[in-house]
Amino acid sequence: MTIRLYDTNARQIRDFTPLVPGCVSIYLCGATVQAAPHIGHIRSGLNFDIMRRWFEYRGYDVTFIRNVTDIDDKIIAKSADQGRPWWAIGYENERAFDDGYTALGCLPPTYEPRATGHVPEMIEMMRGLIERGHAYEADGNVYFDVRSYPDYLELSNQELDNLRQPAGEGETGKRDQRDFALWKSVKPGEPSWETPWGRGRPGWHLECSAMAHKYLGESFDIHGGGLDLIFPHHENEIAQAKAYGDDFAQYWVHNAWVTLSGEKMSKSLGNSVLVSEMVRHWRPIVLRYYLGTPHYRSMIEYSEEALREADQAFARIEGFAQRVVELAGGAVEPSAEVPPAFAEAMDDDLGVPQALAVVHTTVRQGNSALAADDKEAAVARLAEVRAMLGVLGLDPLAPHWSGGAEKGEDLHGVVDTLVRLVLDQRESARSRKDWATADAIRDRLNQSGLAIEDGAQGPRWTLKS
């Protein structure tokens, strides 16, 4: 068994070899909390949640770090526009991200550090870079000297002579316009921290290098994030960390975007679809299926039609699971192992689409067993389906999705009893061939949001999706 991953830096799929046998260390660039998350933001969290789950299934001990960028130019600009403290905006949106991750079934990270909690580590890294000749102070700013690091731009495969480095307001005193800010000098009304070079605030790139060093050490296995972070963010992280003396990440894994009309989903383009709104119209498990089942390196073009197709596809899986549980008369536990074809797909660069095809094939086999009244085979297929869906975070019978008192689903038994009374009346009408009454009962149940399915074991009800 060897897991293989596409490494952006190597530009090829590589066998995964951990630095420490049996352990995996992952750093994921998390939320910049200037606004509430759209589904493009959450896709990254979902993709790396599936990666983390697969490593755990394969027996690895996973340390998963997902940071929070709670101070940057956009947060400060929002603070000025809204007349609210920067930290209030950051915390409000950090909670919105947490709610989104939780709603869609993402496991909590091992640690979730905030940038503002790690200024001492940033100061220490800047001091080391200045001492090694890779950084310099100018007008209260501290800049990284890109020409001092010969391997700069290897990740993004650019030429230094053609580079245009994004720069922020007030970045004065640069020796070279391609140098980037590690620390930005204080401006009136902005948050600031004391450093040996004067008061100011951190640059975006420095935050992640310092936090990765603190929580994962000089070298770790996987650094993840969206494609849009390759340059400048990840490129600058590498330069800082390696110039400081760290070996840094061994694999670079990037997820693709969610697009709308061919453009990356972005608040600046006004085409974002907020998670908080989406979960009002679509069940969170369906949204997870929609965002999590395409290959992580494939673009997702957002559309209502695609979401409806995802809803219908997942409803077929759920329907099979519910019928088998009813037939078995109790819980059906997941298999200890997933089918070999599923494992082979997941080992090959997290091939979720191919793995999902195994899920649907197994569901079809289970439905055939149900039609043949083969209880043993149907239960066996559901056990396999549950094992596979568990890896994907999509098991409808898992506690997160099957409910609890806090979701009001403790009322399911009460509702079931009431619906059964109505269905008994419908069956009585059918037995005396009173088709008009039977149809009227079914129509009223449909109008109430219930779908009625007549089967060999009698009628069953489900909530309409």
Coordinates of C-alpha atoms in Angstrom, one line a residue:
M1 CA 0.0 0.0 0.0
T2 CA 1.4 3.4 -1.1
I3 CA -0.5 6.6 -1.1
R4 CA 0.5 8.8 -4.1
L5 CA 0.0 12.6 -4.3
Y6 CA 0.4 15.2 -6.9
D7 CA 3.2 17.5 -5.8
T8 CA 3.0 21.0 -7.3
N9 CA 6.7 21.6 -6.7
A10 CA 7.7 18.4 -8.5
R11 CA 4.9 18.8 -11.1
Q12 CA 4.2 15.1 -10.9
I13 CA 2.5 12.5 -8.8
R14 CA 4.9 11.1 -6.2
D15 CA 4.8 8.2 -3.8
F16 CA 4.2 9.5 -0.3
T17 CA 7.0 8.8 2.1
P18 CA 6.5 10.4 5.6
L19 CA 9.3 12.0 7.5
V20 CA 8.3 10.0 10.5
P21 CA 7.1 6.4 9.8
G22 CA 3.4 6.0 10.7
C23 CA 2.9 9.8 11.1
V24 CA 1.7 12.6 8.8
S25 CA 2.0 16.3 9.4
I26 CA -0.2 18.6 7.4
Y27 CA -0.3 22.4 7.3
L28 CA -3.3 23.9 5.5
C29 CA -3.7 27.7 4.8
G30 CA -7.0 28.4 6.4
A31 CA -9.4 31.3 6.6
T32 CA -8.6 35.0 6.2
V33 CA -11.5 36.2 8.3
Q34 CA -12.4 39.5 6.6
A35 CA -15.8 38.1 5.6
A36 CA -18.1 35.1 5.9
P37 CA -17.1 32.0 3.9
H38 CA -18.5 31.1 0.4
I39 CA -18.4 27.6 -0.9
G40 CA -15.1 28.1 -2.6
H41 CA -13.5 28.7 0.7
I42 CA -15.0 25.7 2.3
R43 CA -14.1 23.4 -0.6
S44 CA -10.4 23.6 0.5
G45 CA -11.3 22.5 4.0
L46 CA -13.4 19.6 2.6
N47 CA -10.7 18.4 0.3
F48 CA -8.1 18.3 3.0
D49 CA -10.6 16.8 5.5
I50 CA -10.9 13.9 3.0
M51 CA -7.1 13.6 2.7
R52 CA -6.8 13.6 6.5
R53 CA -9.5 10.9 6.8
W54 CA -7.8 8.7 4.2
F55 CA -4.5 8.9 6.0
E56 CA -6.2 8.0 9.2
Y57 CA -7.9 5.0 7.6
R58 CA -4.5 3.8 6.3
G59 CA -3.3 3.8 9.9
Y60 CA -1.3 7.1 10.1
D61 CA -1.3 9.3 13.1
V62 CA -2.2 12.7 11.6
T63 CA -1.3 16.1 12.9
F64 CA -3.4 18.6 11.0
I65 CA -2.8 22.4 11.4
R66 CA -5.2 24.9 9.8
N67 CA -4.4 28.5 10.6
V68 CA -6.6 31.6 10.9
T69 CA -5.3 34.8 9.4
D70 CA -7.0 37.3 11.7
I71 CA -5.0 40.4 10.7
D72 CA -4.3 41.7 7.2
D73 CA -5.0 44.6 4.8
K74 CA -8.6 43.5 4.0
I75 CA -9.6 43.1 7.6
I76 CA -8.2 46.6 8.5
A77 CA -10.0 48.1 5.5
K78 CA -13.3 46.5 6.6
S79 CA -12.7 47.9 10.1
A80 CA -12.4 51.4 8.7
D81 CA -15.4 51.1 6.4
Q82 CA -17.7 49.7 9.0
G83 CA -16.4 51.6 12.0
R84 CA -16.0 48.4 14.0
P85 CA -12.9 47.0 15.8
W86 CA -10.7 44.8 13.5
W87 CA -10.8 42.0 16.1
A88 CA -14.6 42.0 16.2
I89 CA -14.8 41.6 12.4
G90 CA -12.2 38.8 12.6
Y91 CA -13.8 36.9 15.4
E92 CA -17.3 37.1 13.9
N93 CA -16.1 35.7 10.6
E94 CA -13.9 33.1 12.3
R95 CA -17.1 31.8 13.9
A96 CA -18.8 31.8 10.6
F97 CA -16.0 29.6 9.1
D98 CA -16.2 27.3 12.1
D99 CA -19.9 26.9 11.6
G100 CA -19.4 26.2 7.9
Y101 CA -16.7 23.5 8.5
T102 CA -18.9 21.9 11.2
A103 CA -22.1 22.0 9.2
L104 CA -20.4 20.2 6.3
G105 CA -18.9 17.5 8.6
C106 CA -15.2 18.5 8.6
L107 CA -13.2 17.1 11.5
P108 CA -11.7 19.7 13.8
P109 CA -7.9 20.4 13.2
T110 CA -5.4 19.2 15.7
Y111 CA -4.6 22.9 16.3
E112 CA -6.0 26.1 14.8
P113 CA -3.6 28.9 15.6
R114 CA -4.4 32.6 15.0
A115 CA -1.8 34.8 13.4
T116 CA -2.1 37.5 16.1
G117 CA -1.2 34.9 18.8
H118 CA 2.3 34.3 17.2
V119 CA 4.0 37.7 16.9
P120 CA 6.9 36.6 19.1
E121 CA 7.6 33.7 16.7
M122 CA 7.5 36.1 13.8
I123 CA 9.9 38.5 15.5
E124 CA 12.3 35.5 16.1
M125 CA 12.1 34.5 12.4
M126 CA 12.7 38.0 11.2
R127 CA 15.7 38.4 13.5
G128 CA 17.2 35.2 12.1
L129 CA 16.6 36.3 8.5
I130 CA 18.2 39.7 9.0
E131 CA 21.2 38.0 10.7
R132 CA 21.6 35.6 7.7
G133 CA 21.5 38.5 5.2
H134 CA 18.1 37.5 3.8
A135 CA 16.1 40.5 5.2
Y136 CA 16.5 44.1 6.0
E137 CA 14.7 47.0 7.8
A138 CA 13.7 50.2 6.1
D139 CA 11.4 53.0 7.4
G140 CA 10.1 50.6 10.1
N141 CA 9.2 47.9 7.5
V142 CA 11.1 44.6 7.3
Y143 CA 11.6 43.2 3.8
F144 CA 12.8 39.8 2.4
D145 CA 15.6 40.2 -0.1
V146 CA 14.4 37.9 -2.9
R147 CA 17.8 38.0 -4.7
S148 CA 19.4 36.5 -1.6
Y149 CA 17.6 33.3 -2.1
P150 CA 18.6 31.6 -5.4
D151 CA 15.7 29.1 -5.5
Y152 CA 13.0 31.8 -5.3
L153 CA 10.1 31.1 -7.7
E154 CA 10.7 27.4 -8.1
L155 CA 7.2 26.5 -7.0
S156 CA 5.4 28.9 -9.4
N157 CA 8.0 28.4 -12.1
Q158 CA 8.4 32.1 -12.9
E159 CA 11.4 34.2 -14.0
L160 CA 12.6 36.7 -11.5
D161 CA 13.3 39.3 -14.2
N162 CA 9.7 39.2 -15.2
L163 CA 8.2 39.2 -11.7
R164 CA 5.8 41.8 -10.4
Q165 CA 5.5 41.5 -6.7
P166 CA 2.1 42.5 -5.2
A167 CA 2.8 45.4 -2.8
G168 CA 0.7 47.2 -0.2
E169 CA 0.3 50.9 0.7
G170 CA 3.2 52.3 2.7
E171 CA 5.8 49.8 1.7
T172 CA 8.6 52.3 1.3
G173 CA 12.4 51.9 1.4
K174 CA 12.6 48.7 -0.7
R175 CA 16.0 48.0 -2.2
D176 CA 14.3 46.1 -5.0
Q177 CA 10.5 46.4 -5.8
R178 CA 10.3 42.6 -6.0
D179 CA 11.2 42.3 -2.3
F180 CA 8.2 41.5 -0.2
A181 CA 7.2 42.7 3.3
L182 CA 7.7 40.5 6.4
W183 CA 6.6 43.3 8.7
K184 CA 4.7 46.6 8.0
S185 CA 5.3 49.8 9.9
V186 CA 2.6 51.2 12.0
K187 CA 0.0 53.6 10.5
P188 CA -2.4 55.9 12.4
G189 CA -5.5 54.0 13.6
E190 CA -4.2 50.6 12.7
P191 CA -3.4 47.7 15.1
S192 CA 0.3 47.3 15.9
W193 CA 2.7 45.3 18.0
E194 CA 6.1 46.3 19.3
T195 CA 9.3 44.9 17.6
P196 CA 13.0 45.7 17.7
W197 CA 12.3 47.7 14.4
G198 CA 9.4 49.7 15.8
R199 CA 5.7 49.1 16.1
G200 CA 3.8 47.6 13.2
R201 CA 2.0 44.4 12.1
P202 CA 2.9 41.2 10.3
G203 CA 2.9 40.6 6.6
W204 CA 0.6 37.8 5.4
H205 CA 3.4 35.4 4.3
L206 CA 5.4 35.6 7.5
E207 CA 2.5 34.5 9.6
C208 CA 2.3 31.0 8.1
S209 CA 6.0 30.3 8.0
A210 CA 6.2 31.2 11.7
M211 CA 3.2 29.1 12.7
A212 CA 4.2 26.1 10.6
H213 CA 7.6 26.2 12.3
K214 CA 6.1 26.4 15.8
Y215 CA 3.6 23.5 15.4
L216 CA 5.3 21.2 13.0
G217 CA 9.0 22.0 13.4
E218 CA 11.8 22.6 10.8
S219 CA 10.4 20.0 8.4
F220 CA 6.9 18.5 7.8
D221 CA 5.2 16.4 5.3
I222 CA 2.4 18.3 3.4
H223 CA 1.5 21.9 2.9
G224 CA -1.9 22.5 1.3
G225 CA -4.1 25.3 0.0
G226 CA -5.9 26.6 -3.0
L227 CA -4.3 27.1 -6.4
D228 CA -4.5 30.9 -6.0
L229 CA -2.0 30.7 -3.1
I230 CA 0.9 29.3 -5.1
F231 CA 2.1 32.8 -5.8
P232 CA 2.8 34.9 -4.0
H233 CA 1.8 33.3 -0.7
H234 CA 3.3 29.9 -0.9
E235 CA 6.3 31.0 -2.9
N236 CA 7.1 33.6 -0.2
E237 CA 6.5 31.1 2.6
I238 CA 9.1 28.8 1.1
A239 CA 11.7 31.6 0.7
Q240 CA 11.3 32.8 4.3
A241 CA 11.3 29.3 5.9
K242 CA 14.2 27.9 3.9
A243 CA 16.3 31.1 4.2
Y244 CA 15.7 30.9 7.9
G245 CA 17.1 27.3 7.9
D246 CA 14.0 25.1 7.8
D247 CA 13.6 22.3 5.4
F248 CA 9.8 23.1 5.4
A249 CA 7.2 21.1 3.4
Q250 CA 8.1 18.0 1.5
Y251 CA 5.0 17.9 -0.6
W252 CA 2.9 20.8 -1.9
V253 CA -0.8 19.9 -2.6
H254 CA -3.2 22.4 -4.1
N255 CA -7.0 22.2 -4.6
A256 CA -8.8 23.8 -7.6
W257 CA -11.5 26.4 -7.3
V258 CA -15.2 26.6 -7.4
T259 CA -16.0 28.8 -10.4
L260 CA -19.1 30.7 -11.5
S261 CA -19.5 31.7 -15.2
G262 CA -15.9 30.5 -15.7
E263 CA -14.5 32.9 -13.0
K264 CA -13.0 31.9 -9.6
M265 CA -15.6 32.4 -6.9
S266 CA -14.5 35.6 -5.1
K267 CA -16.1 38.3 -3.0
S268 CA -14.3 40.9 -5.0
L269 CA -16.1 39.8 -8.1
G270 CA -19.4 39.7 -6.3
N271 CA -20.1 36.2 -7.4
S272 CA -19.7 34.3 -4.1
V273 CA -22.3 31.9 -2.7
L274 CA -22.2 32.1 1.1
V275 CA -22.2 28.8 3.0
S276 CA -24.7 30.2 5.5
E277 CA -27.2 30.8 2.7
M278 CA -26.5 27.5 0.9
V279 CA -27.3 25.4 4.0
R280 CA -30.7 27.0 4.2
H281 CA -31.6 25.7 0.8
W282 CA -29.6 22.4 0.6
R283 CA -29.0 19.8 3.2
P284 CA -25.4 20.1 4.4
I285 CA -24.6 16.5 3.6
V286 CA -25.7 17.1 0.0
L287 CA -23.5 20.2 -0.2
R288 CA -20.6 18.1 1.1
Y289 CA -21.3 15.5 -1.6
Y290 CA -21.4 18.3 -4.3
L291 CA -18.1 19.9 -3.2
G292 CA -16.2 16.9 -2.0
T293 CA -16.7 14.3 -4.6
P294 CA -15.1 15.9 -7.7
H295 CA -11.3 15.4 -7.8
Y296 CA -9.6 18.0 -5.7
R297 CA -7.5 19.2 -8.6
S298 CA -10.6 19.6 -10.9
M299 CA -12.5 22.9 -11.2
I300 CA -16.1 22.9 -10.1
E301 CA -18.5 25.1 -12.1
Y302 CA -21.2 26.1 -9.8
S303 CA -24.8 25.6 -10.9
E304 CA -28.2 24.9 -9.4
E305 CA -28.6 22.0 -11.8
A306 CA -25.4 20.4 -10.7
L307 CA -26.5 20.7 -7.1
R308 CA -29.8 19.0 -7.9
E309 CA -28.0 16.2 -9.6
A310 CA -25.8 15.8 -6.5
D311 CA -29.0 15.7 -4.4
Q312 CA -30.6 13.0 -6.5
A313 CA -27.4 10.9 -6.6
F314 CA -27.0 11.1 -2.8
A315 CA -30.7 10.4 -2.3
R316 CA -30.2 7.0 -4.1
I317 CA -27.5 6.1 -1.6
E318 CA -29.6 7.2 1.4
G319 CA -32.7 5.4 0.1
F320 CA -30.7 2.1 -0.1
A321 CA -29.3 2.6 3.4
Q322 CA -32.7 3.2 4.9
R323 CA -34.3 0.2 3.2
V324 CA -31.6 -2.1 4.4
V325 CA -31.8 -0.8 8.0
E326 CA -35.5 -1.4 8.0
L327 CA -35.1 -4.9 6.6
A328 CA -32.3 -5.7 9.1
G329 CA -34.4 -4.4 12.0
G330 CA -31.5 -2.5 13.5
A331 CA -28.1 -1.0 13.0
V332 CA -25.8 -2.2 10.3
E333 CA -22.1 -1.5 11.3
P334 CA -19.6 -0.4 8.7
S335 CA -17.2 -3.0 7.4
A336 CA -13.7 -3.0 8.9
E337 CA -12.2 -2.5 5.4
V338 CA -13.3 -0.7 2.3
P339 CA -13.4 -2.7 -1.0
P340 CA -10.0 -3.0 -2.8
A341 CA -11.1 -1.0 -5.8
F342 CA -12.1 1.9 -3.5
A343 CA -8.8 1.8 -1.7
E344 CA -6.9 1.7 -5.0
A345 CA -8.7 4.8 -6.2
M346 CA -8.1 6.7 -3.0
D347 CA -4.4 5.7 -2.9
D348 CA -4.0 7.2 -6.4
D349 CA -3.9 10.9 -5.6
L350 CA -7.2 10.8 -3.7
G351 CA -9.2 9.7 -6.7
V352 CA -12.6 10.4 -5.1
P353 CA -14.6 10.2 -8.4
Q354 CA -13.3 6.7 -9.1
A355 CA -13.9 5.7 -5.5
L356 CA -17.4 7.1 -5.6
A357 CA -18.1 4.9 -8.7
V358 CA -17.3 1.9 -6.5
V359 CA -19.8 3.2 -3.9
H360 CA -22.6 3.5 -6.5
T361 CA -21.8 0.1 -8.0
T362 CA -22.1 -1.4 -4.5
V363 CA -25.4 0.4 -3.9
R364 CA -26.7 -1.1 -7.2
Q365 CA -25.6 -4.6 -6.1
G366 CA -27.4 -4.0 -2.7
N367 CA -30.6 -2.9 -4.4
S368 CA -30.5 -6.1 -6.5
A369 CA -30.1 -8.1 -3.3
L370 CA -33.1 -6.2 -1.8
A371 CA -35.2 -7.0 -4.9
A372 CA -34.2 -10.7 -4.5
D373 CA -35.1 -10.6 -0.8
D374 CA -31.5 -11.5 0.0
K375 CA -31.2 -9.9 3.4
E376 CA -27.6 -11.2 4.1
A377 CA -26.2 -9.8 0.8
A378 CA -28.0 -6.5 1.2
V379 CA -26.6 -6.0 4.7
A380 CA -23.1 -6.9 3.6
R381 CA -23.3 -4.3 0.8
L382 CA -24.5 -1.6 3.2
A383 CA -21.7 -2.4 5.5
E384 CA -19.3 -1.8 2.6
V385 CA -21.1 1.4 1.6
R386 CA -20.9 2.7 5.1
A387 CA -17.2 2.0 5.3
M388 CA -16.5 3.9 2.1
L389 CA -18.8 6.8 2.9
G390 CA -17.2 7.1 6.3
V391 CA -13.9 7.8 4.6
L392 CA -15.5 10.5 2.6
G393 CA -17.4 12.0 5.6
L394 CA -20.7 11.1 3.9
D395 CA -22.1 8.2 5.9
P396 CA -25.8 9.2 6.3
L397 CA -26.0 6.8 9.3
A398 CA -23.0 8.4 11.1
P399 CA -23.9 10.4 14.3
H400 CA -23.1 13.7 12.7
W401 CA -25.7 13.2 10.0
S402 CA -28.2 10.8 11.6
G403 CA -29.0 13.4 14.2
G404 CA -29.5 14.0 17.9
A405 CA -31.7 15.9 20.2
E406 CA -30.0 19.1 19.4
K407 CA -31.2 18.9 15.9
G408 CA -34.7 18.0 16.8
E409 CA -34.4 14.5 15.2
D410 CA -35.3 12.9 18.5
L411 CA -38.8 13.5 17.2
H412 CA -38.3 11.1 14.4
G413 CA -40.0 8.2 16.3
V414 CA -43.0 10.4 17.2
V415 CA -43.4 11.5 13.5
D416 CA -43.0 7.9 12.3
T417 CA -45.8 6.7 14.6
L418 CA -48.1 9.4 13.4
V419 CA -47.3 8.8 9.7
R420 CA -47.8 5.1 10.2
L421 CA -51.3 5.7 11.5
V422 CA -52.1 7.7 8.3
L423 CA -50.5 5.0 6.1
D424 CA -52.6 2.3 7.9
Q425 CA -55.7 4.3 6.9
R426 CA -54.4 4.4 3.3
E427 CA -53.8 0.7 3.3
S428 CA -57.3 0.1 4.6
A429 CA -58.7 2.2 1.8
R430 CA -56.7 0.3 -0.7
S431 CA -57.8 -3.1 0.7
R432 CA -61.4 -2.1 0.1
K433 CA -60.5 -0.7 -3.3
D434 CA -61.4 2.9 -2.3
W435 CA -58.7 4.3 -4.6
A436 CA -59.9 7.9 -4.4
T437 CA -59.4 7.9 -0.6
A438 CA -56.0 6.2 -0.8
D439 CA -54.8 8.6 -3.4
A440 CA -56.1 11.6 -1.4
I441 CA -54.2 10.4 1.6
R442 CA -51.0 10.0 -0.4
D443 CA -51.5 13.5 -2.0
R444 CA -51.9 15.1 1.4
L445 CA -48.7 13.4 2.7
N446 CA -46.9 14.6 -0.4
Q447 CA -48.1 18.2 0.2
S448 CA -46.7 17.9 3.8
G449 CA -43.2 17.2 2.4
L450 CA -43.3 13.4 2.7
A451 CA -42.5 11.0 -0.2
I452 CA -44.3 7.7 0.0
E453 CA -42.8 4.6 -1.7
D454 CA -44.8 1.3 -1.9
G455 CA -42.6 -1.8 -1.7
A456 CA -42.7 -5.5 -1.0
Q457 CA -42.4 -4.9 2.7
G458 CA -45.2 -2.3 2.6
P459 CA -45.2 1.5 2.3
R460 CA -42.4 3.6 3.6
W461 CA -42.0 7.3 4.0
T462 CA -39.0 9.7 3.6
L463 CA -38.7 13.5 3.7
K464 CA -38.6 15.0 0.3
S465 CA -35.2 16.3 -0.7

